[in-house]
CSV table of C-alpha atoms in Angstrom, one decimal:
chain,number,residue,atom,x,y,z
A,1,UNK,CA,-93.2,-23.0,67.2
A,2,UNK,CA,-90.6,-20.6,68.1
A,3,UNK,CA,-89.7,-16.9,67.6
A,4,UNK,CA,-86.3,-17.6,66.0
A,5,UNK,CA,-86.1,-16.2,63.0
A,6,UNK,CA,-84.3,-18.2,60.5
A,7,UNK,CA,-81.7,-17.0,58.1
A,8,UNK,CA,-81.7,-18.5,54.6
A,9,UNK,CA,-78.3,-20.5,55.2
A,10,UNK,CA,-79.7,-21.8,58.5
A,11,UNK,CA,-83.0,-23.7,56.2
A,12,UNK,CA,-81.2,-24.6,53.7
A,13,UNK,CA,-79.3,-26.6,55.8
A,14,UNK,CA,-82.0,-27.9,57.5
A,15,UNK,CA,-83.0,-28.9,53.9
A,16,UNK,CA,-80.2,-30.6,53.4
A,17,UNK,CA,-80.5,-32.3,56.9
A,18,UNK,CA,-83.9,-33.7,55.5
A,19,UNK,CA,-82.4,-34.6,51.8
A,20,UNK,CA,-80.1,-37.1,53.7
A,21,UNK,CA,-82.8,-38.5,55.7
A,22,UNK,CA,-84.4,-39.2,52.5
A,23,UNK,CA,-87.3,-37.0,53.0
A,24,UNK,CA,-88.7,-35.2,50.0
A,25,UNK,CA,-89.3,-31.4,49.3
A,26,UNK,CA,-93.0,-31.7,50.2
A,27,UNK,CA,-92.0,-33.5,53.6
A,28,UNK,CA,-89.0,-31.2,54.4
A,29,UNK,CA,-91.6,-28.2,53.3
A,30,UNK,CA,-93.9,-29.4,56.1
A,31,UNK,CA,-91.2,-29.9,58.6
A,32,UNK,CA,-90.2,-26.3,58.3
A,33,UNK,CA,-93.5,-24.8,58.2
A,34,UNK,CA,-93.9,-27.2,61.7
A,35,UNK,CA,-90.7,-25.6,62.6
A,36,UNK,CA,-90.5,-22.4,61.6
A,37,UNK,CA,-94.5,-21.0,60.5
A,38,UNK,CA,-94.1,-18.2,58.2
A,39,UNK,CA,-90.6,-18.1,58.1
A,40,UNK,CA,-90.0,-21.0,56.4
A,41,UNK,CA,-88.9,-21.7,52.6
A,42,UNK,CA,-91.8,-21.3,50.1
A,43,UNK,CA,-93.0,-24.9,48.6
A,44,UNK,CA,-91.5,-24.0,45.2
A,45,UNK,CA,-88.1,-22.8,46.7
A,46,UNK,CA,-88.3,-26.3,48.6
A,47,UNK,CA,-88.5,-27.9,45.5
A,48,UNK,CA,-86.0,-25.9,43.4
A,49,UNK,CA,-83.2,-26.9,46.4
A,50,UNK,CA,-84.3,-30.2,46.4
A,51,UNK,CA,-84.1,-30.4,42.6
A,52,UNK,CA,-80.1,-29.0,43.1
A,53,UNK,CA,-79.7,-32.0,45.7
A,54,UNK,CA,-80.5,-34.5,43.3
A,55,UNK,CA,-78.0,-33.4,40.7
A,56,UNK,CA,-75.0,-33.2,43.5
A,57,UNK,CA,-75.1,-29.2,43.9
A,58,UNK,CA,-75.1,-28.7,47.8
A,59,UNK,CA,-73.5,-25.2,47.1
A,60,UNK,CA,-75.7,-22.9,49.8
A,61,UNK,CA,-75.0,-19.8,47.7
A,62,UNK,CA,-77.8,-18.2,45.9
A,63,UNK,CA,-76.9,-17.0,42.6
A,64,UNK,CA,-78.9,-14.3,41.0
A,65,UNK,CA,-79.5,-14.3,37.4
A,66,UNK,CA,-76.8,-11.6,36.4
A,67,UNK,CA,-74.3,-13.8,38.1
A,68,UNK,CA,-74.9,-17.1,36.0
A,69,UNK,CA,-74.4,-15.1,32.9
A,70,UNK,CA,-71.2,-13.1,34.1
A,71,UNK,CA,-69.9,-16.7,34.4
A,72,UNK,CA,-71.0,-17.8,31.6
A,73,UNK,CA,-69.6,-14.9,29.7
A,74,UNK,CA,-66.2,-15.3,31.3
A,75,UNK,CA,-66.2,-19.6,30.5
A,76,UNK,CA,-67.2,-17.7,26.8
A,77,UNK,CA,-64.0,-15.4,27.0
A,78,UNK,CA,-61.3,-18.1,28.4
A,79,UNK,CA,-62.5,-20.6,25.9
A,80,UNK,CA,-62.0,-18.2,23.7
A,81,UNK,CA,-58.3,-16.9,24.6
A,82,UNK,CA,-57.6,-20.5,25.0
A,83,UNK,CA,-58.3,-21.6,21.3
A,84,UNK,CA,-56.7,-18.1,20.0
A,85,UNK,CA,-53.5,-19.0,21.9
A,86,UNK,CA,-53.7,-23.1,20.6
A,87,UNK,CA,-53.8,-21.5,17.0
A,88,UNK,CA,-51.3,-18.3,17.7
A,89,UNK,CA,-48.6,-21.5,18.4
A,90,UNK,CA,-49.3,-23.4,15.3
A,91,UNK,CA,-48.6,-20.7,13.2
């Protein structure tokens, strides 16, 4: 094991790494821990990334709560402007 001291981008790419050599979160949770001791992902954070694999999000960005539901909020608001304008030209 070595003293480097992993960011969170660098092991979620190695996650990634072991996603598309078909290892699962429990496998690629152990490889880190082999790799990387205490510095490595938490099982359940393994699992969460994994889970975002599977449904084709590879976007290395963590989003924080408050985020998701600005964006939400603004998909609201344009969805909204866009059916106010559709019926602004109809009348």
């Amino acid at each position: 094991m070595s003293n480097v001291m992993p960011s969170d981008h660098d092991l979620r790419t190695a996650l990634i790494f072991c996603y598309h050599l078909k290892k699962n979160a429990a496998e690629s949770h152990q490889i880190l821990v082999e790799a990387y001791g205490g510095n490595a992902l938490s099982h359940t954070q393994c699992y969460r990334w994994f889970e975002k694999f599977q449904n084709g999000d590879f976007d290395m960005k963590t989003r924080s709560v408050a985020d998701q539901q600005k964006s939400l909020k603004m998909l609201n608001c344009k969805h909204y402007l866009r059916m106010m304008m559709a019926k602004h030209k109809n009348i």
